[in-house]
Amino acid sequence: MDSVTLDGVDRGLLHALQLDGRAPFSRLAPVLDVSERTLARRYRRLLDTGGLRVTGVADTGRVGHSEWLVRLRVRPDATAAMARALARRADTAWVTVIGGGTELTCLFRVPGDAPLPELARHPAVGAVDAQRVLRHVMRRRWRGRMSALSAEQSAALGTPHTGPAATVAPSELDRRLLLALAADGRAAYPRLARAVGRSESAVRRRVEELRHARVLGFDVEIDPALFGFTVQSLLWLTVSPAHLLAVATTLAADPEAAFVGVITGPHNLLVCVVCRDADDLFRYTTERIGALSGIDRMEISPVSGYAKRAAPPRYT
């Protein structure tokens, strides 16, 4: 990512997009008190510097998909190439490079109980560990990205109208739309229509139907370092069953938390945390997590980079 500094307009735009990733600049401009042209220019600048990406995110449970966390031990000289190859896959939601460059952690989303891709036979892979995500515990986004707008501004922007949550069997049109929106959540309807081979009116109608049913949401990927948070880590926790839900719910409310999920395996809880620096991470893991009852073990995996960073399913 190229060097970029966020000012008030940038932060306001990013916060607004968290509320509605497809909101047109014409709706955002009067609330942010800047012109549409300025917002379009700022959005393009953030896109071009690699600090911003808006993605369409399907609720995996409502489209019949399952999620798997896969940890790969990789030869250091092959880490970058392997990460790029995994990032190009349509079934990976995010690909994380762990500090030291000898491990990749990936989130796969696959239909139903479809088998995961064969990775252990790759010559660069030394070991593979796959665990299923049983439940997403967080119902919000990382708070560091949502502190620029006042309550009045947020209320003025509102949130997209949604109806009762529904489960759908994705049609061929849905699959093509979800794939296109995962690549660019703000793609214009004419572009989406060309990508899926349907009329613009049909595409517009189906996108709105999926949003209304809470099958489709939009999220904003942005490097936390731009907000002054320079340390990210995956915390693999082993929690006694009697305390698992309480610990997960407690940590999901922390401002440091960006993702909290219950998983299978010896580590039954994964928490992604975003901290200002290493001292902040030390404080959080020792004073905050160390004070909770029921945690038997913790492993800290420092994140050194992302080859792909798409958000977990959005719940509204």
mmCIF file of C-alpha atoms in Angstrom:
data_model
loop_
_atom_site.group_PDB
_atom_site.id
_atom_site.type_symbol
_atom_site.label_atom_id
_atom_site.label_comp_id
_atom_site.label_asym_id
_atom_site.label_seq_id
_atom_site.Cartn_x
_atom_site.Cartn_y
_atom_site.Cartn_z
ATOM 1 C CA MET A 1 0.000 0.000 0.000
ATOM 2 C CA ASP A 2 1.298 3.427 -0.936
ATOM 3 C CA SER A 3 1.707 6.126 1.691
ATOM 4 C CA VAL A 4 -1.578 7.865 2.487
ATOM 5 C CA THR A 5 -2.825 10.001 5.355
ATOM 6 C CA LEU A 6 -6.500 10.165 6.293
ATOM 7 C CA ASP A 7 -8.095 13.515 7.006
ATOM 8 C CA GLY A 8 -11.591 14.284 8.292
ATOM 9 C CA VAL A 9 -13.230 13.910 4.894
ATOM 10 C CA ASP A 10 -11.608 10.509 4.338
ATOM 11 C CA ARG A 11 -12.637 9.272 7.760
ATOM 12 C CA GLY A 12 -16.181 10.508 7.298
ATOM 13 C CA LEU A 13 -16.430 8.796 3.923
ATOM 14 C CA LEU A 14 -15.116 5.510 5.311
ATOM 15 C CA HIS A 15 -17.521 5.633 8.240
ATOM 16 C CA ALA A 16 -20.434 6.371 5.891
ATOM 17 C CA LEU A 17 -19.528 3.462 3.637
ATOM 18 C CA GLN A 18 -19.545 1.177 6.665
ATOM 19 C CA LEU A 19 -23.195 2.111 7.108
ATOM 20 C CA ASP A 20 -24.052 1.479 3.460
ATOM 21 C CA GLY A 21 -21.312 0.326 1.125
ATOM 22 C CA ARG A 22 -23.373 1.043 -2.003
ATOM 23 C CA ALA A 23 -24.693 4.447 -0.958
ATOM 24 C CA PRO A 24 -24.310 6.891 -3.889
ATOM 25 C CA PHE A 25 -22.118 9.914 -3.365
ATOM 26 C CA SER A 26 -25.190 12.082 -4.021
ATOM 27 C CA ARG A 27 -26.707 10.793 -0.768
ATOM 28 C CA LEU A 28 -23.485 11.039 1.224
ATOM 29 C CA ALA A 29 -22.444 14.528 0.084
ATOM 30 C CA PRO A 30 -25.039 16.657 1.962
ATOM 31 C CA VAL A 31 -24.557 14.713 5.192
ATOM 32 C CA LEU A 32 -20.761 14.982 5.038
ATOM 33 C CA ASP A 33 -21.016 18.597 3.833
ATOM 34 C CA VAL A 34 -18.712 18.101 0.860
ATOM 35 C CA SER A 35 -19.367 17.898 -2.872
ATOM 36 C CA GLU A 36 -20.049 14.679 -4.756
ATOM 37 C CA ARG A 37 -16.967 15.360 -6.844
ATOM 38 C CA THR A 38 -14.780 15.610 -3.756
ATOM 39 C CA LEU A 39 -16.121 12.326 -2.392
ATOM 40 C CA ALA A 40 -15.597 10.578 -5.712
ATOM 41 C CA ARG A 41 -12.037 11.873 -5.887
ATOM 42 C CA ARG A 42 -11.253 10.827 -2.309
ATOM 43 C CA TYR A 43 -12.761 7.378 -2.896
ATOM 44 C CA ARG A 44 -10.684 6.885 -6.039
ATOM 45 C CA ARG A 45 -7.525 8.013 -4.246
ATOM 46 C CA LEU A 46 -8.048 5.469 -1.476
ATOM 47 C CA LEU A 47 -8.753 2.762 -4.026
ATOM 48 C CA ASP A 48 -5.639 3.565 -6.009
ATOM 49 C CA THR A 49 -3.369 3.587 -2.964
ATOM 50 C CA GLY A 50 -4.586 0.133 -1.964
ATOM 51 C CA GLY A 51 -6.048 1.209 1.365
ATOM 52 C CA LEU A 52 -9.705 0.703 0.521
ATOM 53 C CA ARG A 53 -11.904 -2.007 -0.904
ATOM 54 C CA VAL A 54 -15.686 -2.318 -0.673
ATOM 55 C CA THR A 55 -16.886 -5.891 -0.886
ATOM 56 C CA GLY A 56 -20.216 -7.609 -1.144
ATOM 57 C CA VAL A 57 -20.455 -10.265 1.561
ATOM 58 C CA ALA A 58 -22.993 -13.069 1.526
ATOM 59 C CA ASP A 59 -24.259 -14.478 4.800
ATOM 60 C CA THR A 60 -22.843 -17.967 4.440
ATOM 61 C CA GLY A 61 -25.481 -19.590 6.625
ATOM 62 C CA ARG A 62 -28.295 -18.201 4.518
ATOM 63 C CA VAL A 63 -26.845 -19.405 1.240
ATOM 64 C CA GLY A 64 -25.986 -22.877 2.527
ATOM 65 C CA HIS A 65 -22.210 -22.462 2.755
ATOM 66 C CA SER A 66 -19.839 -23.564 5.498
ATOM 67 C CA GLU A 67 -16.697 -21.793 6.676
ATOM 68 C CA TRP A 68 -13.338 -23.364 7.447
ATOM 69 C CA LEU A 69 -10.242 -21.875 9.029
ATOM 70 C CA VAL A 70 -7.144 -23.412 7.497
ATOM 71 C CA ARG A 71 -3.631 -22.985 8.890
ATOM 72 C CA LEU A 72 -0.788 -23.814 6.542
ATOM 73 C CA ARG A 73 2.857 -24.258 7.473
ATOM 74 C CA VAL A 74 4.727 -23.045 4.405
ATOM 75 C CA ARG A 75 8.364 -22.818 3.357
ATOM 76 C CA PRO A 76 9.444 -19.183 3.855
ATOM 77 C CA ASP A 77 10.701 -18.875 0.278
ATOM 78 C CA ALA A 78 7.277 -19.921 -1.040
ATOM 79 C CA THR A 79 5.024 -17.932 1.307
ATOM 80 C CA ALA A 80 4.419 -14.938 -0.970
ATOM 81 C CA ALA A 81 3.616 -17.030 -4.049
ATOM 82 C CA MET A 82 1.366 -19.361 -2.057
ATOM 83 C CA ALA A 83 -0.488 -16.416 -0.507
ATOM 84 C CA ARG A 84 -1.107 -14.877 -3.929
ATOM 85 C CA ALA A 85 -2.380 -18.181 -5.299
ATOM 86 C CA LEU A 86 -4.791 -18.610 -2.404
ATOM 87 C CA ALA A 87 -5.978 -15.007 -2.697
ATOM 88 C CA ARG A 88 -6.965 -15.606 -6.321
ATOM 89 C CA ARG A 89 -9.287 -18.433 -5.341
ATOM 90 C CA ALA A 90 -13.000 -17.616 -5.313
ATOM 91 C CA ASP A 91 -13.549 -19.791 -2.222
ATOM 92 C CA THR A 92 -11.151 -17.880 0.062
ATOM 93 C CA ALA A 93 -12.569 -14.984 2.059
ATOM 94 C CA TRP A 94 -9.281 -13.867 3.569
ATOM 95 C CA VAL A 95 -5.667 -14.938 3.446
ATOM 96 C CA THR A 96 -3.410 -13.844 6.286
ATOM 97 C CA VAL A 97 0.373 -13.981 6.467
ATOM 98 C CA ILE A 98 1.518 -14.731 9.995
ATOM 99 C CA GLY A 99 4.619 -13.027 11.366
ATOM 100 C CA GLY A 100 7.823 -14.758 10.388
ATOM 101 C CA GLY A 101 6.407 -15.798 7.053
ATOM 102 C CA THR A 102 6.191 -19.520 7.805
ATOM 103 C CA GLU A 103 2.410 -19.714 8.230
ATOM 104 C CA LEU A 104 -0.695 -18.704 6.292
ATOM 105 C CA THR A 105 -4.149 -18.631 7.841
ATOM 106 C CA CYS A 106 -7.085 -18.672 5.442
ATOM 107 C CA LEU A 107 -10.861 -18.596 5.687
ATOM 108 C CA PHE A 108 -12.536 -20.824 3.096
ATOM 109 C CA ARG A 109 -16.236 -20.604 2.262
ATOM 110 C CA VAL A 110 -17.535 -23.689 0.475
ATOM 111 C CA PRO A 111 -21.018 -24.924 -0.477
ATOM 112 C CA GLY A 112 -22.564 -27.141 2.179
ATOM 113 C CA ASP A 113 -20.227 -29.928 3.183
ATOM 114 C CA ALA A 114 -18.146 -29.755 0.017
ATOM 115 C CA PRO A 115 -14.581 -30.957 0.527
ATOM 116 C CA LEU A 116 -11.832 -28.444 1.015
ATOM 117 C CA PRO A 117 -9.187 -28.149 -1.688
ATOM 118 C CA GLU A 118 -6.269 -30.531 -1.427
ATOM 119 C CA LEU A 119 -3.433 -28.435 -0.021
ATOM 120 C CA ALA A 120 -1.262 -30.908 1.852
ATOM 121 C CA ARG A 121 0.242 -32.265 -1.359
ATOM 122 C CA HIS A 122 1.591 -28.884 -2.415
ATOM 123 C CA PRO A 123 5.405 -29.075 -2.308
ATOM 124 C CA ALA A 124 5.654 -25.832 -0.331
ATOM 125 C CA VAL A 125 3.206 -26.925 2.383
ATOM 126 C CA GLY A 126 4.560 -28.756 5.393
ATOM 127 C CA ALA A 127 1.378 -29.123 7.451
ATOM 128 C CA VAL A 128 -2.336 -28.322 7.210
ATOM 129 C CA ASP A 129 -4.827 -27.813 10.031
ATOM 130 C CA ALA A 130 -8.494 -27.180 9.160
ATOM 131 C CA GLN A 131 -11.229 -26.281 11.658
ATOM 132 C CA ARG A 132 -14.842 -25.403 10.954
ATOM 133 C CA VAL A 133 -16.327 -22.104 12.100
ATOM 134 C CA LEU A 134 -19.381 -23.000 14.151
ATOM 135 C CA ARG A 135 -20.649 -19.540 15.037
ATOM 136 C CA HIS A 136 -19.838 -15.879 14.491
ATOM 137 C CA VAL A 137 -20.226 -14.123 17.823
ATOM 138 C CA MET A 138 -19.648 -10.471 16.878
ATOM 139 C CA ARG A 139 -22.597 -8.528 15.495
ATOM 140 C CA ARG A 140 -20.716 -5.332 14.690
ATOM 141 C CA ARG A 141 -17.642 -4.054 12.890
ATOM 142 C CA TRP A 142 -14.320 -3.018 14.344
ATOM 143 C CA ARG A 143 -15.036 0.276 16.099
ATOM 144 C CA GLY A 144 -11.825 1.995 15.033
ATOM 145 C CA ARG A 145 -13.314 2.585 11.585
ATOM 146 C CA MET A 146 -16.581 4.051 12.851
ATOM 147 C CA SER A 147 -15.775 7.066 14.974
ATOM 148 C CA ALA A 148 -15.832 9.924 12.451
ATOM 149 C CA LEU A 149 -19.536 10.720 12.181
ATOM 150 C CA SER A 150 -21.803 12.136 14.832
ATOM 151 C CA ALA A 151 -24.927 10.295 15.910
ATOM 152 C CA GLU A 152 -26.967 12.830 13.942
ATOM 153 C CA GLN A 153 -24.975 12.230 10.765
ATOM 154 C CA SER A 154 -25.247 8.468 11.134
ATOM 155 C CA ALA A 155 -28.988 8.748 11.665
ATOM 156 C CA ALA A 156 -29.314 10.994 8.609
ATOM 157 C CA LEU A 157 -27.576 8.415 6.446
ATOM 158 C CA GLY A 158 -29.589 5.620 7.951
ATOM 159 C CA THR A 159 -29.130 2.003 7.003
ATOM 160 C CA PRO A 160 -30.629 0.050 4.104
ATOM 161 C CA HIS A 161 -34.117 -1.230 4.811
ATOM 162 C CA THR A 162 -34.147 -4.928 5.502
ATOM 163 C CA GLY A 163 -36.922 -7.398 6.105
ATOM 164 C CA PRO A 164 -36.998 -10.719 7.953
ATOM 165 C CA ALA A 165 -33.882 -12.793 7.494
ATOM 166 C CA ALA A 166 -34.306 -15.465 4.849
ATOM 167 C CA THR A 167 -32.440 -18.502 3.630
ATOM 168 C CA VAL A 168 -32.128 -18.917 -0.125
ATOM 169 C CA ALA A 169 -30.842 -21.538 -2.512
ATOM 170 C CA PRO A 170 -28.606 -19.389 -4.716
ATOM 171 C CA SER A 171 -29.569 -19.345 -8.372
ATOM 172 C CA GLU A 172 -27.009 -19.088 -11.140
ATOM 173 C CA LEU A 173 -27.744 -15.349 -11.264
ATOM 174 C CA ASP A 174 -27.161 -15.071 -7.507
ATOM 175 C CA ARG A 175 -23.841 -16.894 -7.721
ATOM 176 C CA ARG A 176 -22.619 -14.631 -10.504
ATOM 177 C CA LEU A 177 -23.825 -11.508 -8.714
ATOM 178 C CA LEU A 178 -22.233 -12.473 -5.400
ATOM 179 C CA LEU A 179 -18.946 -13.211 -7.133
ATOM 180 C CA ALA A 180 -18.969 -9.864 -8.963
ATOM 181 C CA LEU A 181 -19.909 -7.925 -5.836
ATOM 182 C CA ALA A 182 -17.239 -9.687 -3.790
ATOM 183 C CA ALA A 183 -14.714 -8.242 -6.247
ATOM 184 C CA ASP A 184 -16.242 -4.741 -6.212
ATOM 185 C CA GLY A 185 -19.137 -4.002 -3.903
ATOM 186 C CA ARG A 186 -19.747 -0.612 -5.529
ATOM 187 C CA ALA A 187 -19.755 -1.822 -9.123
ATOM 188 C CA ALA A 188 -22.363 0.130 -11.091
ATOM 189 C CA TYR A 189 -25.474 -1.724 -12.222
ATOM 190 C CA PRO A 190 -24.607 -1.527 -15.946
ATOM 191 C CA ARG A 191 -21.260 -3.144 -15.200
ATOM 192 C CA LEU A 192 -22.897 -5.831 -13.057
ATOM 193 C CA ALA A 193 -25.433 -6.504 -15.808
ATOM 194 C CA ARG A 194 -22.640 -7.078 -18.317
ATOM 195 C CA ALA A 195 -20.780 -9.334 -15.867
ATOM 196 C CA VAL A 196 -23.751 -11.647 -15.245
ATOM 197 C CA GLY A 197 -25.374 -11.447 -18.686
ATOM 198 C CA ARG A 198 -28.737 -10.119 -17.511
ATOM 199 C CA SER A 199 -30.633 -6.859 -17.904
ATOM 200 C CA GLU A 200 -29.791 -3.933 -15.661
ATOM 201 C CA SER A 201 -33.325 -3.896 -14.237
ATOM 202 C CA ALA A 202 -33.144 -7.605 -13.346
ATOM 203 C CA VAL A 203 -29.777 -7.147 -11.647
ATOM 204 C CA ARG A 204 -30.914 -4.100 -9.702
ATOM 205 C CA ARG A 205 -34.043 -5.893 -8.534
ATOM 206 C CA ARG A 206 -32.162 -9.014 -7.447
ATOM 207 C CA VAL A 207 -29.497 -7.080 -5.539
ATOM 208 C CA GLU A 208 -32.211 -5.248 -3.617
ATOM 209 C CA GLU A 209 -34.048 -8.513 -2.923
ATOM 210 C CA LEU A 210 -30.906 -10.119 -1.526
ATOM 211 C CA ARG A 211 -30.189 -7.099 0.639
ATOM 212 C CA HIS A 212 -33.763 -6.959 1.895
ATOM 213 C CA ALA A 213 -33.564 -10.625 2.927
ATOM 214 C CA ARG A 214 -30.236 -9.930 4.690
ATOM 215 C CA VAL A 215 -28.533 -12.477 2.489
ATOM 216 C CA LEU A 216 -26.212 -9.807 1.060
ATOM 217 C CA GLY A 217 -24.378 -7.086 2.944
ATOM 218 C CA PHE A 218 -21.482 -4.762 2.150
ATOM 219 C CA ASP A 219 -18.356 -4.113 4.088
ATOM 220 C CA VAL A 220 -15.301 -1.923 3.842
ATOM 221 C CA GLU A 221 -11.760 -3.258 3.956
ATOM 222 C CA ILE A 222 -9.276 -0.680 5.151
ATOM 223 C CA ASP A 223 -5.858 -1.061 6.729
ATOM 224 C CA PRO A 224 -6.177 -0.280 10.474
ATOM 225 C CA ALA A 225 -2.684 1.235 10.360
ATOM 226 C CA LEU A 226 -4.233 4.235 8.606
ATOM 227 C CA PHE A 227 -6.130 4.895 11.837
ATOM 228 C CA GLY A 228 -3.030 4.519 13.985
ATOM 229 C CA PHE A 229 -3.503 0.846 14.907
ATOM 230 C CA THR A 230 -0.342 -0.920 13.827
ATOM 231 C CA VAL A 231 -0.580 -4.374 15.434
ATOM 232 C CA GLN A 232 -3.030 -7.093 14.443
ATOM 233 C CA SER A 233 -3.054 -10.612 15.832
ATOM 234 C CA LEU A 234 -5.061 -13.797 15.767
ATOM 235 C CA LEU A 235 -5.665 -15.162 19.254
ATOM 236 C CA TRP A 236 -6.362 -18.893 19.398
ATOM 237 C CA LEU A 237 -8.051 -19.591 22.738
ATOM 238 C CA THR A 238 -8.894 -22.873 24.429
ATOM 239 C CA VAL A 239 -11.888 -22.216 26.677
ATOM 240 C CA SER A 240 -13.724 -24.660 28.915
ATOM 241 C CA PRO A 241 -17.190 -25.469 27.513
ATOM 242 C CA ALA A 242 -18.950 -24.026 30.557
ATOM 243 C CA HIS A 243 -17.325 -20.621 29.949
ATOM 244 C CA LEU A 244 -17.121 -20.575 26.142
ATOM 245 C CA LEU A 245 -20.202 -18.497 25.350
ATOM 246 C CA ALA A 246 -19.583 -16.033 28.176
ATOM 247 C CA VAL A 247 -15.944 -15.482 27.172
ATOM 248 C CA ALA A 248 -16.832 -15.126 23.490
ATOM 249 C CA THR A 249 -19.617 -12.628 24.207
ATOM 250 C CA THR A 250 -17.420 -10.616 26.558
ATOM 251 C CA LEU A 251 -14.532 -10.336 24.089
ATOM 252 C CA ALA A 252 -16.892 -9.499 21.214
ATOM 253 C CA ALA A 253 -17.831 -6.304 23.064
ATOM 254 C CA ASP A 254 -14.212 -5.106 23.345
ATOM 255 C CA PRO A 255 -13.096 -2.249 21.079
ATOM 256 C CA GLU A 256 -9.967 -4.227 20.141
ATOM 257 C CA ALA A 257 -12.011 -7.083 18.676
ATOM 258 C CA ALA A 258 -12.472 -7.299 14.911
ATOM 259 C CA PHE A 259 -13.681 -10.899 14.721
ATOM 260 C CA VAL A 260 -14.801 -13.464 17.288
ATOM 261 C CA GLY A 261 -15.779 -16.955 16.221
ATOM 262 C CA VAL A 262 -16.363 -20.329 17.849
ATOM 263 C CA ILE A 263 -14.478 -23.052 16.011
ATOM 264 C CA THR A 264 -13.803 -26.774 16.213
ATOM 265 C CA GLY A 265 -10.514 -28.233 17.323
ATOM 266 C CA PRO A 266 -8.343 -27.868 20.454
ATOM 267 C CA HIS A 267 -8.552 -24.078 20.150
ATOM 268 C CA ASN A 268 -12.302 -23.515 20.252
ATOM 269 C CA LEU A 269 -12.358 -19.714 20.012
ATOM 270 C CA LEU A 270 -10.635 -17.432 17.507
ATOM 271 C CA VAL A 271 -10.357 -13.705 18.184
ATOM 272 C CA CYS A 272 -8.829 -11.227 15.770
ATOM 273 C CA VAL A 273 -7.655 -8.135 17.643
ATOM 274 C CA VAL A 274 -6.446 -4.755 16.432
ATOM 275 C CA CYS A 275 -4.157 -2.822 18.772
ATOM 276 C CA ARG A 276 -2.253 0.438 18.580
ATOM 277 C CA ASP A 277 1.123 -1.177 19.265
ATOM 278 C CA ALA A 278 2.845 -4.166 20.849
ATOM 279 C CA ASP A 279 2.463 -2.743 24.348
ATOM 280 C CA ASP A 280 -1.274 -2.439 23.781
ATOM 281 C CA LEU A 281 -1.407 -6.077 22.652
ATOM 282 C CA PHE A 282 0.558 -7.156 25.731
ATOM 283 C CA ARG A 283 -1.814 -5.275 27.997
ATOM 284 C CA TYR A 284 -4.869 -6.714 26.294
ATOM 285 C CA THR A 285 -3.725 -10.332 26.387
ATOM 286 C CA THR A 286 -2.405 -10.251 29.951
ATOM 287 C CA GLU A 287 -4.705 -7.857 31.781
ATOM 288 C CA ARG A 288 -7.934 -8.290 29.839
ATOM 289 C CA ILE A 289 -7.908 -11.878 28.623
ATOM 290 C CA GLY A 290 -5.800 -13.087 31.548
ATOM 291 C CA ALA A 291 -8.488 -11.893 33.971
ATOM 292 C CA LEU A 292 -11.286 -13.976 32.403
ATOM 293 C CA SER A 293 -12.289 -17.293 33.913
ATOM 294 C CA GLY A 294 -12.313 -20.471 31.873
ATOM 295 C CA ILE A 295 -9.440 -19.796 29.469
ATOM 296 C CA ASP A 296 -6.994 -22.678 29.653
ATOM 297 C CA ARG A 297 -4.612 -21.746 26.845
ATOM 298 C CA MET A 298 -3.853 -18.929 24.415
ATOM 299 C CA GLU A 299 -1.711 -18.835 21.294
ATOM 300 C CA ILE A 300 -0.877 -15.473 19.695
ATOM 301 C CA SER A 301 -0.303 -15.363 15.935
ATOM 302 C CA PRO A 302 0.924 -11.887 14.891
ATOM 303 C CA VAL A 303 -0.387 -10.820 11.489
ATOM 304 C CA SER A 304 2.337 -9.428 9.253
ATOM 305 C CA GLY A 305 0.156 -8.910 6.193
ATOM 306 C CA TYR A 306 -2.910 -9.814 4.196
ATOM 307 C CA ALA A 307 -2.949 -11.257 0.712
ATOM 308 C CA LYS A 308 -6.726 -10.998 0.806
ATOM 309 C CA ARG A 309 -8.869 -9.220 3.326
ATOM 310 C CA ALA A 310 -12.587 -9.675 2.921
ATOM 311 C CA ALA A 311 -14.915 -9.159 5.831
ATOM 312 C CA PRO A 312 -16.731 -11.921 7.693
ATOM 313 C CA PRO A 313 -20.462 -12.158 7.037
ATOM 314 C CA ARG A 314 -22.295 -9.049 8.086
ATOM 315 C CA TYR A 315 -25.187 -9.465 10.515
ATOM 316 C CA THR A 316 -27.836 -6.745 10.803
#
